[in-house]
Coordinates of N, CA and C in Angstrom, one line a residue:
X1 N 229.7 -148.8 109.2 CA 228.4 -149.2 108.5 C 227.4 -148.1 108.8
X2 N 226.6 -147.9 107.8 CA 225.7 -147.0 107.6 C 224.0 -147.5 107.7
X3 N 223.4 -147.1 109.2 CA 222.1 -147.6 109.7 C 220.9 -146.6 109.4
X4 N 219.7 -147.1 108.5 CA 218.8 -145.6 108.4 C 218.1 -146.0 109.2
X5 N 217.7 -144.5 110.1 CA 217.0 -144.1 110.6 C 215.3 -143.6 110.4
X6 N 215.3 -143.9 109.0 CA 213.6 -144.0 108.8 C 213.5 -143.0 107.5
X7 N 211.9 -142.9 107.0 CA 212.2 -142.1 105.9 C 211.8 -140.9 106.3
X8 N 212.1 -139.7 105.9 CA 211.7 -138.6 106.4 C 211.1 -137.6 105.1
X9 N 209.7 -137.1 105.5 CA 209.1 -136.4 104.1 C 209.6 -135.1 103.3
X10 N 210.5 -134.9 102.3 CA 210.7 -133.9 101.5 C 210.0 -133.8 100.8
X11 N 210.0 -132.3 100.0 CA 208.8 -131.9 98.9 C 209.9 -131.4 97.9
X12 N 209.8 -132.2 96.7 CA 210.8 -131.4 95.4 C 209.6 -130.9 94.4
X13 N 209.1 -129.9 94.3 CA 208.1 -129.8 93.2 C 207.0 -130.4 94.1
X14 N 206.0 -131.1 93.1 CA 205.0 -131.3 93.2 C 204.8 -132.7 93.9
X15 N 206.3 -133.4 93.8 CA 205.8 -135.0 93.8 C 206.8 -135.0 95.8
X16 N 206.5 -135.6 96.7 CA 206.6 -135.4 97.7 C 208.1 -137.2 97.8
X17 N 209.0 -136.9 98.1 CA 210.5 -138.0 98.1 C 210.7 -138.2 99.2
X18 N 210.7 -139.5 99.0 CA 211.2 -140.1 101.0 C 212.8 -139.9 100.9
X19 N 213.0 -139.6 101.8 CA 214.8 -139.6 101.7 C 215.2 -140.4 103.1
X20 N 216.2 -141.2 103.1 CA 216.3 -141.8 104.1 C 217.6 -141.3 104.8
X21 N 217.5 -141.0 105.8 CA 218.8 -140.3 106.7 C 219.5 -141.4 107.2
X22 N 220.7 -141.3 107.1 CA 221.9 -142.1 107.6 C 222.6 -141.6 108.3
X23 N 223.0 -142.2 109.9 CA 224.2 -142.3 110.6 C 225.1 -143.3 110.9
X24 N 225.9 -142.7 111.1 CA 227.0 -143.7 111.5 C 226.7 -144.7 112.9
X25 N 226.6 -146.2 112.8 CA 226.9 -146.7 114.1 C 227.9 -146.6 115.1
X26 N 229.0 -145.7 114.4 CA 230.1 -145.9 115.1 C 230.0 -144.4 116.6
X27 N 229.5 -143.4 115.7 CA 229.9 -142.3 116.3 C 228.6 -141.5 116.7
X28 N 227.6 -141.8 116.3 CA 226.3 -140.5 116.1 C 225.2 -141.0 117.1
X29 N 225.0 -141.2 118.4 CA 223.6 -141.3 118.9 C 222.0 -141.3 118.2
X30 N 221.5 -141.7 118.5 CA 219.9 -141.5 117.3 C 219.1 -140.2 118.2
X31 N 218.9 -139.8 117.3 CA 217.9 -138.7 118.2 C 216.6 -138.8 118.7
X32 N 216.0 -138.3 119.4 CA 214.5 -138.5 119.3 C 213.3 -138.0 118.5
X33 N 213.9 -137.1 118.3 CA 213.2 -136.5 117.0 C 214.2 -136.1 115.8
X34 N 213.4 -136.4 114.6 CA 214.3 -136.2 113.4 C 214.6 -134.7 113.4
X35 N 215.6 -133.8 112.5 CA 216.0 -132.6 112.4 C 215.8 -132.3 111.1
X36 N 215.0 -133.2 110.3 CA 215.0 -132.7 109.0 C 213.6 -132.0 108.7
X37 N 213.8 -130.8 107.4 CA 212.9 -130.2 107.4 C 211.6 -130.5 105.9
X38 N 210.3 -129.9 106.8 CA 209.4 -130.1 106.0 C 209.1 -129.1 105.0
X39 N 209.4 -129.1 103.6 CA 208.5 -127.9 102.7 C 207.3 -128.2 102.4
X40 N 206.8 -126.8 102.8 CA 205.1 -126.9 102.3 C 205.0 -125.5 101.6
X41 N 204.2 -125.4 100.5 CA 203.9 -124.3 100.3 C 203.5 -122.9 101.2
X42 N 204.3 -121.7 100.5 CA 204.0 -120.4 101.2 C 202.5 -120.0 101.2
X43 N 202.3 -118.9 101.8 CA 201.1 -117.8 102.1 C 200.6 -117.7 100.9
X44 N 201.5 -117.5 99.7 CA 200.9 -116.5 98.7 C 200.7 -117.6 97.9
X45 N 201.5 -119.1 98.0 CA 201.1 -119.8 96.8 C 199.3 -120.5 97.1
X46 N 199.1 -120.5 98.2 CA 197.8 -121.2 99.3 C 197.0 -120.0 98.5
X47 N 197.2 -118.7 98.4 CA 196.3 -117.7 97.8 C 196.1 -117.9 96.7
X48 N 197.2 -118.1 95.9 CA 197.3 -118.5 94.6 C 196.4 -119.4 94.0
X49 N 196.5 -120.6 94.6 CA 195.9 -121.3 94.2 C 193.9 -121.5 94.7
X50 N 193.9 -121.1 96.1 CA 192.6 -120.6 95.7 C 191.7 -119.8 95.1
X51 N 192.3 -118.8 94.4 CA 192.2 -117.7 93.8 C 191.9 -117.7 92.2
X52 N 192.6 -119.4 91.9 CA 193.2 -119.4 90.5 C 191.6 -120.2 90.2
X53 N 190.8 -119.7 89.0 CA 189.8 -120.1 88.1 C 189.9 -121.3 87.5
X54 N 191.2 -121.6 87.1 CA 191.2 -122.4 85.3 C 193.1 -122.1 84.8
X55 N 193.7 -122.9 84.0 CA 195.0 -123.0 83.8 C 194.7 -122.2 82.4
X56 N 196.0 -121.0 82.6 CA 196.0 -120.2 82.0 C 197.3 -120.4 80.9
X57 N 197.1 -120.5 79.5 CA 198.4 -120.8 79.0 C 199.6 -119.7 78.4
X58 N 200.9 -120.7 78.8 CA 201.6 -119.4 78.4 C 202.4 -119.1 76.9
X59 N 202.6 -117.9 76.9 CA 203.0 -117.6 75.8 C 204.5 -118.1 75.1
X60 N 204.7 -118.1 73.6 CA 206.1 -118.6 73.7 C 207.4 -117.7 74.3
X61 N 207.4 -116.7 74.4 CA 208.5 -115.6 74.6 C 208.7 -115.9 76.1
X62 N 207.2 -116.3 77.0 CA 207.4 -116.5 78.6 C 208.0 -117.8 78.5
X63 N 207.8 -119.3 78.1 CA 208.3 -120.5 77.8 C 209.5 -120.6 77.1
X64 N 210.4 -119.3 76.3 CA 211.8 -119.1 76.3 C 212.8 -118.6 77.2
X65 N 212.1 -117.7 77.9 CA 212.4 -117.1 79.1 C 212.9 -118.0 80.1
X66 N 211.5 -119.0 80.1 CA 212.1 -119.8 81.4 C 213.3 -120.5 80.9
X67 N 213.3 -121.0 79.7 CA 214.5 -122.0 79.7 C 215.8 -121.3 79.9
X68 N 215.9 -120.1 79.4 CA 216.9 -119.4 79.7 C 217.5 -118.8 81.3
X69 N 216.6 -119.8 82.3 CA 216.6 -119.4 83.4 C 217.8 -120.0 84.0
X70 N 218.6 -120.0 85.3 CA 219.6 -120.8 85.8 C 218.8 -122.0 86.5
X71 N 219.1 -122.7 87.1 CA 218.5 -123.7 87.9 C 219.1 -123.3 89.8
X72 N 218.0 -123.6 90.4 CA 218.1 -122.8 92.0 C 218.6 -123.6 92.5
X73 N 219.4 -123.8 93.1 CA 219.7 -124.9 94.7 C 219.4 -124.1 96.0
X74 N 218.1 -124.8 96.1 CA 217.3 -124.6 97.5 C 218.0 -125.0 98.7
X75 N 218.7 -124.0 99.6 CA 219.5 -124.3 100.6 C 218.4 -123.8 102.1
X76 N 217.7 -122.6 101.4 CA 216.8 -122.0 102.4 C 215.2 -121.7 102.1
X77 N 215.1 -121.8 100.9 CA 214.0 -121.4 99.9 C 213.2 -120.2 100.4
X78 N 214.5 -119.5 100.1 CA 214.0 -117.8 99.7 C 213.8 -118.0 98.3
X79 N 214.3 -118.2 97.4 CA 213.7 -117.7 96.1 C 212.8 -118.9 95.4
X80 N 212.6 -118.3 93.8 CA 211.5 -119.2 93.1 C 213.0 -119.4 91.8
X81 N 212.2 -121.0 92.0 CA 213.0 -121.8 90.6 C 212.1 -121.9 89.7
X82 N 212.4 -122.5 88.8 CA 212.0 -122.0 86.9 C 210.5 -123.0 86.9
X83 N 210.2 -123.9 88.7 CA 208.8 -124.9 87.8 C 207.8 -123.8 89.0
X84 N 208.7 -123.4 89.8 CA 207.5 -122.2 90.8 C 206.8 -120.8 89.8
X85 N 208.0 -120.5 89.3 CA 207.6 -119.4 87.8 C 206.3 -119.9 87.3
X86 N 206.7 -121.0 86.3 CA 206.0 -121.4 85.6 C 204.7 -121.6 86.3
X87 N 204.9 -122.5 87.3 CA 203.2 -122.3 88.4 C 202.9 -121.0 88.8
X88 N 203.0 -120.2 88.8 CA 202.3 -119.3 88.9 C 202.0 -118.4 87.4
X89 N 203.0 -118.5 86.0 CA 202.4 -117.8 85.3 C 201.2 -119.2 84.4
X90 N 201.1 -120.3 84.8 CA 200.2 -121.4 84.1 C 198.5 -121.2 84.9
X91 N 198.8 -120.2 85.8 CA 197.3 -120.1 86.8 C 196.9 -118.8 86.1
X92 N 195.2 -118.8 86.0 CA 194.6 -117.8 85.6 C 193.4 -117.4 86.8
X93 N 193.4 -115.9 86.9 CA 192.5 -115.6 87.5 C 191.6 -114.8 87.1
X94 N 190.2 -114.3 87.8 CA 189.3 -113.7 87.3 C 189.8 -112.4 87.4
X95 N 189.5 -112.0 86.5 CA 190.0 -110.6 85.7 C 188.3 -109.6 87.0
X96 N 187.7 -110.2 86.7 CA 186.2 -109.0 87.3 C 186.3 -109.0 88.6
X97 N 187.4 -109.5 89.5 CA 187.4 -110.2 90.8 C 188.3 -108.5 91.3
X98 N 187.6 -107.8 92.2 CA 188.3 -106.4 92.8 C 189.0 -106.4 93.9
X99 N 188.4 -108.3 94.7 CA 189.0 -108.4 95.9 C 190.6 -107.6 95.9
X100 N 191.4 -107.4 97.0 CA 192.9 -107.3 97.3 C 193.4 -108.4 97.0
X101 N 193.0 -109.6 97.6 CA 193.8 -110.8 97.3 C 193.8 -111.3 95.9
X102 N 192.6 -110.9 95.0 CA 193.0 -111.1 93.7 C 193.7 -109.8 93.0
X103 N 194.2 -108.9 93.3 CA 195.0 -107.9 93.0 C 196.3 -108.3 92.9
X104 N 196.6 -108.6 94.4 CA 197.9 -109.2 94.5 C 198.3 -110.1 94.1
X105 N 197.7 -111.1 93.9 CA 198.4 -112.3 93.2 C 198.1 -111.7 91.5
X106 N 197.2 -110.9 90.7 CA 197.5 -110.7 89.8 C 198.7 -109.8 89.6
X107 N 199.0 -109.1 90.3 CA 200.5 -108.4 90.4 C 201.5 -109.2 90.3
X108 N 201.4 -109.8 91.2 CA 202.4 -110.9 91.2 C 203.0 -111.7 90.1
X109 N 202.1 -112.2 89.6 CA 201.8 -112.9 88.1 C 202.5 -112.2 87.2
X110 N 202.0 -110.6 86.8 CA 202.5 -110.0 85.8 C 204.1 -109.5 86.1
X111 N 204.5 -109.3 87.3 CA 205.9 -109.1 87.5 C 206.8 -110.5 87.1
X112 N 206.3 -111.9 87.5 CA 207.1 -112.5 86.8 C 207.1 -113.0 86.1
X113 N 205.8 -112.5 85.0 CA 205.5 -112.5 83.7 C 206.8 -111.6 82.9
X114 N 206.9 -110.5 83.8 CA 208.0 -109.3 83.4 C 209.0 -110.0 83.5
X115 N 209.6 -110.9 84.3 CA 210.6 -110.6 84.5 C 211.4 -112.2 84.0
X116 N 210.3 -112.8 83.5 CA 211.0 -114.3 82.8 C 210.9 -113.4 81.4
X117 N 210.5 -112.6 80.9 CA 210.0 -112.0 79.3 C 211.6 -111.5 79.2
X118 N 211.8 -110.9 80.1 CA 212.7 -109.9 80.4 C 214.6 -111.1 80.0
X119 N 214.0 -112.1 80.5 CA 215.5 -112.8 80.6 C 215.9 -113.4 79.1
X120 N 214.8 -113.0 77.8 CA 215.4 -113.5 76.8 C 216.3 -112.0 76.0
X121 N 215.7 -111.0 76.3 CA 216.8 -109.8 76.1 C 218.3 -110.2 76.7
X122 N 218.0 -110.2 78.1 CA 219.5 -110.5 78.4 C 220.3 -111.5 77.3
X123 N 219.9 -112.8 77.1 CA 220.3 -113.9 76.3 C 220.7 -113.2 74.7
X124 N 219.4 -112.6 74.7 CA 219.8 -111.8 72.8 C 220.7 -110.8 72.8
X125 N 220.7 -110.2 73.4 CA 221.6 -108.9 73.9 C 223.2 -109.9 73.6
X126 N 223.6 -110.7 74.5 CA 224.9 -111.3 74.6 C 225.4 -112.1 73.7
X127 N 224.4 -112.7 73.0 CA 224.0 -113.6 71.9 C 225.3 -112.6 70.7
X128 N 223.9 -111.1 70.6 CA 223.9 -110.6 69.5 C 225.5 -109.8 69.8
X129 N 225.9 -109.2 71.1 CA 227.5 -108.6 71.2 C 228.0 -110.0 70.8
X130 N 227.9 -111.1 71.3 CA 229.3 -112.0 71.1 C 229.4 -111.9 69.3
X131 N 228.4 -112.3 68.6 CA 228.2 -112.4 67.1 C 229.1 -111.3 66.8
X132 N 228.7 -110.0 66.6 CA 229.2 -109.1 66.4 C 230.5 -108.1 66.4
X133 N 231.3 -109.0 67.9 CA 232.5 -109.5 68.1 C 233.1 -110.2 67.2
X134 N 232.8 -111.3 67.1 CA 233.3 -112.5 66.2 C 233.3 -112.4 64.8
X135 N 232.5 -111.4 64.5 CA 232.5 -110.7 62.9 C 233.5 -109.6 62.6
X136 N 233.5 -108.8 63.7 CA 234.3 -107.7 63.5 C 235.7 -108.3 64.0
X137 N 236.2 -109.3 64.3 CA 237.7 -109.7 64.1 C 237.7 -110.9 63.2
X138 N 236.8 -110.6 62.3 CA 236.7 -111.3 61.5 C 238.3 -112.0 60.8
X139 N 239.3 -110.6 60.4 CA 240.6 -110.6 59.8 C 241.6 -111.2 60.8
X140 N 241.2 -111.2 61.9 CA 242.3 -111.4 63.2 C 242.7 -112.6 63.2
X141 N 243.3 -113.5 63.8 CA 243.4 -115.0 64.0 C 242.4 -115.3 65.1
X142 N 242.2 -116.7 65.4 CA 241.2 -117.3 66.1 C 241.7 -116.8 68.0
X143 N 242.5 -116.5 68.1 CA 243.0 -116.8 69.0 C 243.1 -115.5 69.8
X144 N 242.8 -114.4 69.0 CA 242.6 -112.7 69.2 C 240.9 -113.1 69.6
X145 N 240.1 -113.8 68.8 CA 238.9 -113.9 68.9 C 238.2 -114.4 70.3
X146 N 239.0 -115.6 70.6 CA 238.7 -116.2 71.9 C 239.3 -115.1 73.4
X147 N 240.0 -114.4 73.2 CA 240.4 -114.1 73.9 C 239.4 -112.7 74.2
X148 N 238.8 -112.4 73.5 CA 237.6 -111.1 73.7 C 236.2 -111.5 73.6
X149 N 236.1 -113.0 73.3 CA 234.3 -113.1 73.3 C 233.6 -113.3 74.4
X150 N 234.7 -113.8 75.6 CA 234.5 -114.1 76.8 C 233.6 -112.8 77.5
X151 N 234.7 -112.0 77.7 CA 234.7 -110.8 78.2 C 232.9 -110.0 77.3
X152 N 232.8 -110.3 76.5 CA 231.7 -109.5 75.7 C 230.5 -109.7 76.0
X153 N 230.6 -111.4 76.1 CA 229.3 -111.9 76.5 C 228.7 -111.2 78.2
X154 N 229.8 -111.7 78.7 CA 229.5 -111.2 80.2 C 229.4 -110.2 80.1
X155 N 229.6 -108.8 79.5 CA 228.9 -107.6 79.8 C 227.8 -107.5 78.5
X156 N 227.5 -108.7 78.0 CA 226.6 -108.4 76.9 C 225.2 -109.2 78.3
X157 N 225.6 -109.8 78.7 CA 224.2 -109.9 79.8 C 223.6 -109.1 81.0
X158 N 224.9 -107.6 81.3 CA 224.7 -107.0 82.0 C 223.5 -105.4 81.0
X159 N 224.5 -105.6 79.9 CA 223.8 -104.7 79.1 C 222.0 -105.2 78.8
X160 N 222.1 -106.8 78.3 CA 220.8 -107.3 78.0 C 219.6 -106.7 78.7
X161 N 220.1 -106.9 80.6 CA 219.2 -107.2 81.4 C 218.5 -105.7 81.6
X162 N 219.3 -104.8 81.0 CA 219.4 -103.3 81.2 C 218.3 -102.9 79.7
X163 N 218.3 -103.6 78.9 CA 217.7 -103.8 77.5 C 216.1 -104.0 77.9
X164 N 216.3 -105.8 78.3 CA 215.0 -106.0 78.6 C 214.3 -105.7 79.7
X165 N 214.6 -105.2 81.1 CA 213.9 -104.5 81.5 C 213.0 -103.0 81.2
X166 N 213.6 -102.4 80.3 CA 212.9 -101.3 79.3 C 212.1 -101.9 78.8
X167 N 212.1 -102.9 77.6 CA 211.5 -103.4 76.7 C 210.1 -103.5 77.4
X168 N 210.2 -104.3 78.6 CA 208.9 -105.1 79.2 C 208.4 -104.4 80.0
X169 N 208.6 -103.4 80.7 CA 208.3 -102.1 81.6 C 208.4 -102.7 83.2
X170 N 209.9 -103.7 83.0 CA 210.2 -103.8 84.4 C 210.5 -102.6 85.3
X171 N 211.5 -101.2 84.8 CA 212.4 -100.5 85.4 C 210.9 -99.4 85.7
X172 N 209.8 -100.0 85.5 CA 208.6 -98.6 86.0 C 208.0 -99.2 86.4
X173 N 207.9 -100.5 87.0 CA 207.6 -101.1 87.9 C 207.5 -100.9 89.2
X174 N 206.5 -101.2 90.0 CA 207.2 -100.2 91.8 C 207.6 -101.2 92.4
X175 N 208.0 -101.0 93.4 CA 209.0 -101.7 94.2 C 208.1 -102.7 95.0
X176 N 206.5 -102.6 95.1 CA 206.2 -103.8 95.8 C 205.7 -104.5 94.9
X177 N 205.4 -104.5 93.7 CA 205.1 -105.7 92.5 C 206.2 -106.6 92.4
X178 N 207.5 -105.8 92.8 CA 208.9 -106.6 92.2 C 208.8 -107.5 93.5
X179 N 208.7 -107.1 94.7 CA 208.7 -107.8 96.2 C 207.7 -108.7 95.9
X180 N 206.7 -108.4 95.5 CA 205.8 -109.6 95.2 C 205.9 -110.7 94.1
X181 N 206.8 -110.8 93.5 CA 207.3 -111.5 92.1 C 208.5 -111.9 93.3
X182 N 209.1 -111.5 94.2 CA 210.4 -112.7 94.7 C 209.7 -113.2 95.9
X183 N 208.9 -113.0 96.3 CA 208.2 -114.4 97.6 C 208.4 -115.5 96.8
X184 N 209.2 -116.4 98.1 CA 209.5 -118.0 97.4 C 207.8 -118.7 97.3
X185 N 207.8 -119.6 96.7 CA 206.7 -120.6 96.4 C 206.6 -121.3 97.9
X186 N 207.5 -122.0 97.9 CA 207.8 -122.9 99.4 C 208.2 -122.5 99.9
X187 N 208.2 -123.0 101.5 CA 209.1 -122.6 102.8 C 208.9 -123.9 103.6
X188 N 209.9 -123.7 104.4 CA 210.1 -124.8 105.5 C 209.0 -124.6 106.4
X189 N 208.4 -125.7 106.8 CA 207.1 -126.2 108.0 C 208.0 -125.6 109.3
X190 N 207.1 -124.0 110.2 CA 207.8 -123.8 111.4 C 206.4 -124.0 112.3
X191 N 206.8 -125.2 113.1 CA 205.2 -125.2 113.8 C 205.2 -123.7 114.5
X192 N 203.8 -123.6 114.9 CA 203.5 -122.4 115.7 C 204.1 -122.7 116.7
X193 N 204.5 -122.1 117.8 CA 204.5 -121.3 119.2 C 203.5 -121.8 120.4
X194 N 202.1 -122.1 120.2 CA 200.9 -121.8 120.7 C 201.0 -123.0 121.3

């Protein structure tokens, strides 16, 4: 039989889920303190959002982008999923603002501005090889067809990604805009030390 132990606070997005932890009566001791972890927003999203003016809206090629995105399983939350994107390209800042900290979070912004823009090349790119596959064995049987579209697509998204990075001026991008476009949104609560 399965005894909960209480509810413990998780953060999925915006809306904060009790999740209730279960052990076994038979085998598991109760602890004294829970081991489950807290997500709170990072450094840069806390910047973010004081920084941010007014909701900035986005464009349709960035709102195809995202959907064309994978969906994350947060195991450690190093990276950003498709509603952390979105929060950060839905925030607008003052353009007249010279601080550093409005620098960087506008950098930030336009990198994964670049780089959701960037993910519908990929998609068109493999889109457009598989089609053009499928036309040029046009005469073949179905069965010649299936057996090469696979293969097409998958290097039609390695070619894409190679496409839209040009397109959008990811690949002249410097290397700390791109580092600043993968800081995750959240991170797990580590109390201080002190």
């Amino acid at each position: 039989s399965l005894q909960p132990l209480g509810p413990t606070p998780l953060c999925f997005g915006r809306r904060p889920v009790f999740a209730v932890a279960c052990a076994s009566a038979a085998g598991f001791p109760r602890a004294a303190t829970m081991s489950a972890n807290i997500v709170v927003p990072s450094d840069i999203t806390i910047l973010e959002n004081k920084l941010a003016v007014g909701q900035r809206r986005m464009r349709l090629f960035e709102r195809l982008g995202l959907l064309g995105m994978a969906p994350v399983f947060h195991l450690h939350y190093s990276k950003m999923d498709k509603g952390d994107r979105r929060a950060v390209l839905t925030k607008k800042f003052d353009a007249n603002d010279s601080s550093p900290e409005a620098d960087i979070v506008r950098r930030r912004q336009e990198s994964i501005r670049k780089e959701v823009v960037s993910t519908n090349f990929m998609w068109g790119t493999a889109g457009t090889m598989t089609g053009l596959t499928w036309w040029s064995f046009r005469r073949y049987n179905y069965q010649s067809r299936l057996v090469a579209l696979p293969f097409i697509f998958y290097g039609g998204t390695f070619v894409g990604r190679v496409i839209g990075d040009i397109c959008t001026g990811r690949n002249a991008e410097f290397a700390r805009d791109r580092f600043l476009a993968s800081l995750p949104a959240k991170v797990y609560f580590a109390p201080s030390s002190d």
